[in-house]
Amino acid sequence: MKCDKRPIGVFDSGIGGLTVLKEIIKLLPEEDTIYLGDTAHLPYGTKSEETVIRYSLDNTRFLLQHDIKLLVVACNTASAVSLTALRKEFSLPIIGVIDAGARAAVKATKNRRVGIIGTETTIRSSAYTKAMKAIDPDIETIGKACPMFVPLVEEGWTDDAIAVMTAERYLIPLKEEGIDTLVLGCTHYPLLKNAIHKVMGDSVRLIDSAEETALEVKEILNVIPPNQIEMAGGDQGEGGQLGFSYEKGHENQRDKNVPPILNLLFTDGGPSPFVDRRGFLTPPELFSGEHPLRRYFVTDFSPRFEEQGSRFLEMKIPKVEKINWG
């Protein structure tokens, strides 16, 4: 896929997945990327599995409209419960964050006692435990849901007394279990590494699956020839091609026979989109030759998204575009 210029698609329930995107950009700086944060529905971690699967399918359908060549599910909760459904429905390569993190944990542990922290849904799914035991059946895992970590990160309270006290409340019982490896099973948690390290100490290895996921993306792009990957728009489930429209009077340009399920809103009143030769709706400015392409979409605006997202990504987000599910 080295000569395949189509973008990599990444989605998360909000801004946490930007930690994964950061590692992808760091490892593959020339690749175009499109990021979708489903901010209208966050957090995923408290939702039912059925609901998370439905959101994940919608997110993937949206990204497919942008002709992505590979999908990264940069959300631990969505990776835990929706990968099977996504791979059954769509025909492009789909990577989750759990398998990569599980492999790294198995490799890192010396005493085969691994702690896992994440959202309630991720821990309840036992996805990390299943993935690790598939590699080494003798691995022992201890899971702990840490629901207060996400709001701490989004407030920017990542390395102060409040963060450390919260980490102590959650993590001391895990430390007492004698684990030597701790999986950070939520994409928000890498920003709490310093606070977590203060509690767990040097004897416990912290596993951030974002780096491992980026390595997996690179490996797939290097080994799969472009002609063996179906066009991202080629198989979009039983409903066929997904129709959607940009607002500003261009309704249903994608497929007039399919009712639109989403509308794309340009927040800056920018130029009208058009349908390219492949049938994909694309704003004209994307054909300016600018490279690499970075686009950021959300399903609901937060006044702080750009500020918070830039902190997660460790680079400025120049523009965020909002989509409306229809």
Coordinates of C-alpha atoms in Angstrom, one line a residue:
M1 CA 0.0 0.0 0.0
K2 CA 3.1 2.3 -0.2
C3 CA 1.8 4.0 -3.3
D4 CA -1.8 4.2 -2.1
K5 CA -2.4 7.9 -1.5
R6 CA -5.8 7.5 0.2
P7 CA -6.0 8.6 3.8
I8 CA -6.0 6.6 7.0
G9 CA -9.2 6.9 8.9
V10 CA -9.3 7.1 12.7
F11 CA -12.3 7.4 15.1
D12 CA -12.8 7.7 18.8
S13 CA -15.7 8.7 21.1
G14 CA -14.0 12.1 21.6
I15 CA -10.5 13.4 21.8
G16 CA -8.7 10.5 23.5
G17 CA -8.0 8.8 20.2
L18 CA -5.8 11.8 19.2
T19 CA -3.1 10.1 21.4
V20 CA -3.2 7.2 18.9
L21 CA -3.3 9.6 15.9
K22 CA -0.2 11.4 17.3
E23 CA 1.8 8.1 17.2
I24 CA 0.6 7.3 13.7
I25 CA 1.7 10.8 12.5
K26 CA 5.0 10.4 14.3
L27 CA 5.7 7.1 12.7
L28 CA 4.1 7.8 9.3
P29 CA 4.4 11.6 8.8
E30 CA 3.7 11.5 5.0
E31 CA 0.4 9.7 5.4
D32 CA -2.9 11.6 5.0
T33 CA -5.2 11.2 8.0
I34 CA -8.9 11.9 8.8
Y35 CA -10.0 11.9 12.4
L36 CA -13.6 11.6 13.7
G37 CA -14.4 12.3 17.3
D38 CA -18.0 11.2 18.1
T39 CA -18.4 13.9 20.7
A40 CA -22.2 13.9 20.6
H41 CA -22.2 10.4 22.1
L42 CA -19.3 10.4 24.5
P43 CA -18.5 8.7 26.8
Y44 CA -18.7 5.3 25.2
G45 CA -17.4 3.6 28.3
T46 CA -20.8 3.8 30.1
K47 CA -22.9 2.7 27.1
S48 CA -24.3 -0.7 26.3
E49 CA -22.4 -2.9 23.8
E50 CA -25.3 -2.7 21.3
T51 CA -25.1 1.1 21.4
V52 CA -21.4 1.3 21.0
I53 CA -21.6 -1.1 18.0
R54 CA -24.2 1.1 16.4
Y55 CA -22.1 4.2 16.9
S56 CA -19.0 2.5 15.5
L57 CA -20.8 1.4 12.4
D58 CA -22.0 5.0 11.8
N59 CA -18.5 6.4 12.4
T60 CA -17.0 3.9 9.9
R61 CA -19.6 4.7 7.3
F62 CA -18.8 8.4 7.5
L63 CA -15.1 7.8 7.2
L64 CA -15.6 5.5 4.2
Q65 CA -17.2 8.5 2.4
H66 CA -13.7 10.0 2.5
D67 CA -12.2 7.0 0.7
I68 CA -10.0 5.8 3.5
K69 CA -7.7 2.8 2.8
L70 CA -7.5 1.6 6.5
L71 CA -9.5 2.2 9.6
V72 CA -8.1 2.6 13.1
V73 CA -10.6 2.2 16.0
A74 CA -8.7 4.4 18.4
C75 CA -11.1 3.8 21.3
N76 CA -10.6 0.9 23.7
T77 CA -14.3 0.6 24.4
A78 CA -15.2 0.4 20.7
S79 CA -12.3 -1.9 20.0
A80 CA -13.5 -4.2 22.8
V81 CA -17.0 -4.6 21.6
S82 CA -17.4 -3.6 17.9
L83 CA -14.4 -5.0 15.9
T84 CA -16.1 -8.2 15.0
A85 CA -19.2 -6.4 13.7
L86 CA -17.1 -3.9 11.8
R87 CA -15.0 -6.6 10.2
K88 CA -18.1 -8.5 9.2
E89 CA -19.7 -5.4 7.7
F90 CA -16.8 -3.7 5.9
S91 CA -14.0 -5.0 3.6
L92 CA -11.1 -2.7 4.4
P93 CA -8.3 -3.4 7.0
I94 CA -9.5 -2.5 10.5
I95 CA -7.2 -2.2 13.4
G96 CA -8.2 -1.8 17.1
V97 CA -6.0 -0.7 20.0
I98 CA -6.6 -3.8 22.2
D99 CA -4.7 -6.5 20.4
A100 CA -1.6 -4.3 20.1
G101 CA -1.7 -3.4 23.8
A102 CA -2.2 -7.0 24.8
R103 CA 0.8 -8.2 22.8
A104 CA 3.0 -5.5 24.3
A105 CA 1.8 -6.5 27.8
V106 CA 2.6 -10.2 27.3
K107 CA 6.0 -9.3 26.0
A108 CA 6.7 -6.9 28.9
T109 CA 5.6 -9.0 32.0
K110 CA 8.1 -11.1 33.9
N111 CA 5.8 -12.6 36.5
R112 CA 2.8 -13.0 34.3
R113 CA 0.6 -10.8 36.5
V114 CA -0.8 -7.9 34.5
G115 CA -3.2 -5.1 35.6
I116 CA -5.6 -3.5 33.2
I117 CA -7.3 -0.2 33.7
G118 CA -10.0 1.2 31.5
T119 CA -13.6 2.2 31.2
E120 CA -16.4 0.2 32.7
T121 CA -17.4 -1.3 29.4
T122 CA -13.8 -2.2 28.4
I123 CA -13.1 -3.9 31.8
R124 CA -16.5 -5.7 31.7
S125 CA -15.8 -7.0 28.2
S126 CA -12.6 -8.8 29.3
A127 CA -11.2 -8.0 25.9
Y128 CA -7.7 -7.5 27.1
T129 CA -7.7 -10.6 29.2
K130 CA -9.0 -12.7 26.2
A131 CA -6.4 -11.2 23.9
M132 CA -3.5 -11.9 26.3
K133 CA -4.7 -15.4 27.2
A134 CA -4.8 -16.2 23.5
I135 CA -1.1 -15.5 23.4
D136 CA -0.2 -17.0 26.9
P137 CA -2.9 -19.0 28.7
D138 CA -0.9 -18.7 32.0
I139 CA -1.2 -14.9 32.2
E140 CA -3.1 -13.6 35.2
T141 CA -5.0 -10.4 34.8
I142 CA -6.6 -8.0 37.3
G143 CA -8.9 -5.4 35.8
K144 CA -10.0 -2.1 37.4
A145 CA -12.4 0.5 35.9
C146 CA -11.2 4.0 36.5
P147 CA -14.1 6.3 35.4
M148 CA -12.8 9.4 37.0
F149 CA -9.6 9.4 34.9
V150 CA -11.3 10.7 31.8
P151 CA -12.8 13.9 33.3
L152 CA -9.5 14.6 35.0
V153 CA -7.7 14.4 31.7
E154 CA -10.3 16.6 29.9
E155 CA -9.9 19.2 32.6
G156 CA -6.2 19.2 32.2
W157 CA -5.6 17.9 35.7
T158 CA -3.1 15.3 34.7
D159 CA -0.1 15.7 37.1
D160 CA -1.3 17.5 40.2
A161 CA -2.3 16.4 43.7
I162 CA -5.9 15.6 42.6
A163 CA -4.7 13.3 39.8
V164 CA -2.3 11.5 42.1
M165 CA -4.9 11.1 44.9
T166 CA -7.4 9.7 42.4
A167 CA -4.7 7.3 41.0
E168 CA -3.9 6.1 44.5
R169 CA -7.6 5.3 45.2
Y170 CA -7.8 3.3 42.0
L171 CA -4.4 1.7 41.7
I172 CA -3.0 0.8 45.1
P173 CA -5.2 -2.3 45.2
L174 CA -3.7 -3.3 41.9
K175 CA -0.2 -2.7 43.2
E176 CA -0.9 -4.8 46.2
E177 CA -1.8 -7.7 43.8
G178 CA 1.8 -7.8 42.8
I179 CA 1.4 -6.9 39.1
D180 CA 4.6 -6.0 37.2
T181 CA 2.8 -4.6 34.1
L182 CA -0.2 -2.2 33.8
V183 CA -2.1 -1.7 30.6
L184 CA -3.5 1.8 30.1
G185 CA -6.7 0.6 28.6
C186 CA -8.2 3.9 27.6
T187 CA -6.7 6.4 25.1
H188 CA -7.1 9.2 27.7
Y189 CA -4.8 7.5 30.2
P190 CA -1.4 8.2 28.6
L191 CA -1.8 11.8 29.7
L192 CA -1.9 10.5 33.2
K193 CA 1.4 8.6 32.9
N194 CA 3.3 10.7 35.4
A195 CA 0.6 10.5 38.1
I196 CA 0.2 6.7 37.5
H197 CA 3.9 6.2 37.7
K198 CA 4.1 8.1 41.0
V199 CA 1.7 5.6 42.5
M200 CA 2.9 2.4 40.8
G201 CA 6.7 3.1 40.9
D202 CA 9.5 1.9 38.7
S203 CA 8.8 -1.8 39.2
V204 CA 5.6 -1.7 37.2
R205 CA 5.8 -1.3 33.4
L206 CA 3.1 1.0 31.9
I207 CA 1.8 -0.2 28.5
D208 CA 0.5 2.5 26.1
S209 CA -1.2 0.7 23.2
A210 CA -1.1 3.9 21.0
E211 CA 2.6 3.3 20.1
E212 CA 1.9 -0.4 19.4
T213 CA -1.1 0.4 17.3
A214 CA 0.9 2.8 15.1
L215 CA 3.5 0.1 14.5
E216 CA 0.7 -2.3 13.4
V217 CA -0.6 0.4 11.0
K218 CA 2.9 0.8 9.5
E219 CA 3.3 -3.0 9.2
I220 CA 0.0 -3.4 7.3
L221 CA 0.7 -0.5 5.0
N222 CA 4.1 -2.0 4.1
V223 CA 3.0 -5.5 3.4
I224 CA -0.4 -5.3 1.7
P225 CA -0.2 -4.4 -2.0
P226 CA -2.8 -1.7 -3.0
N227 CA -4.5 -3.9 -5.5
Q228 CA -5.3 -6.4 -2.8
I229 CA -7.3 -3.8 -0.8
E230 CA -10.8 -3.1 -2.1
M231 CA -11.7 0.5 -2.5
A232 CA -13.1 1.7 0.9
G233 CA -16.4 2.6 -0.7
G234 CA -16.7 -0.8 -2.3
D235 CA -18.5 -2.6 0.5
Q236 CA -20.4 -0.7 3.0
G237 CA -22.7 -3.3 4.4
E238 CA -26.1 -4.6 3.5
G239 CA -27.4 -1.1 2.8
G240 CA -25.0 -0.5 -0.1
Q241 CA -23.3 2.8 -0.6
L242 CA -24.1 5.3 2.1
G243 CA -25.7 8.5 1.0
F244 CA -25.1 11.8 2.8
S245 CA -25.2 15.5 1.9
Y246 CA -23.3 18.6 2.7
E247 CA -25.4 21.4 4.0
K248 CA -25.5 24.6 1.9
G249 CA -28.0 23.3 -0.7
H250 CA -26.1 20.2 -2.0
E251 CA -28.3 17.5 -0.5
N252 CA -28.1 13.9 -1.7
Q253 CA -25.2 14.5 -4.2
R254 CA -23.7 11.1 -3.2
D255 CA -26.6 8.9 -4.1
K256 CA -30.1 10.2 -4.8
N257 CA -31.6 6.7 -4.2
V258 CA -30.4 6.5 -0.6
P259 CA -31.9 8.7 2.1
P260 CA -29.0 10.7 3.7
I261 CA -28.1 9.7 7.2
L262 CA -25.8 12.5 7.9
N263 CA -25.1 16.1 6.8
L264 CA -21.7 17.6 6.7
L265 CA -21.6 21.2 7.9
F266 CA -18.6 23.5 7.1
T267 CA -18.3 25.7 10.1
D268 CA -16.5 28.4 8.4
G269 CA -18.9 28.9 5.5
G270 CA -16.3 27.5 3.1
P271 CA -16.6 26.4 -0.5
S272 CA -19.2 24.0 -1.7
P273 CA -18.2 20.4 -2.1
F274 CA -18.3 18.4 -5.4
V275 CA -18.3 14.8 -6.3
D276 CA -14.9 13.6 -7.6
R277 CA -14.4 11.1 -10.4
R278 CA -14.8 8.2 -7.9
G279 CA -18.1 9.5 -6.6
F280 CA -16.8 10.8 -3.3
L281 CA -17.9 14.1 -2.0
T282 CA -14.8 16.2 -1.5
P283 CA -14.2 19.9 -0.8
P284 CA -12.3 21.5 -3.7
E285 CA -9.5 22.7 -1.4
L286 CA -8.4 19.1 -0.8
F287 CA -7.3 18.9 -4.5
S288 CA -4.8 21.8 -4.0
G289 CA -1.9 19.3 -3.8
E290 CA -1.3 20.2 -0.1
H291 CA 0.3 17.2 1.6
P292 CA 0.0 15.6 4.1
L293 CA -3.7 16.1 4.6
R294 CA -5.0 16.4 8.2
R295 CA -8.7 16.7 8.7
Y296 CA -10.6 16.7 12.0
F297 CA -14.4 16.0 12.4
V298 CA -16.6 16.0 15.4
T299 CA -20.3 15.2 15.8
D300 CA -20.9 17.9 18.4
F301 CA -18.8 21.0 19.1
S302 CA -17.2 21.6 22.4
P303 CA -15.7 25.1 22.7
R304 CA -12.6 23.5 24.2
F305 CA -12.1 20.7 21.6
E306 CA -9.3 22.5 19.7
E307 CA -7.5 23.4 22.9
Q308 CA -7.8 20.0 24.5
G309 CA -7.2 18.2 21.2
S310 CA -4.1 20.1 20.5
R311 CA -2.8 19.0 24.0
F312 CA -3.6 15.4 23.2
L313 CA -2.0 15.6 19.7
E314 CA 0.9 17.7 20.8
M315 CA 0.4 20.0 17.8
K316 CA -2.1 22.7 16.9
I317 CA -5.4 21.6 15.3
P318 CA -6.0 24.3 12.7
K319 CA -9.7 23.6 11.9
V320 CA -12.4 21.3 13.2
E321 CA -15.4 20.4 11.1
K322 CA -18.8 19.4 12.5
I323 CA -21.0 16.7 11.0
N324 CA -24.7 16.3 11.8
W325 CA -26.2 12.8 11.9
G326 CA -29.4 12.9 9.9

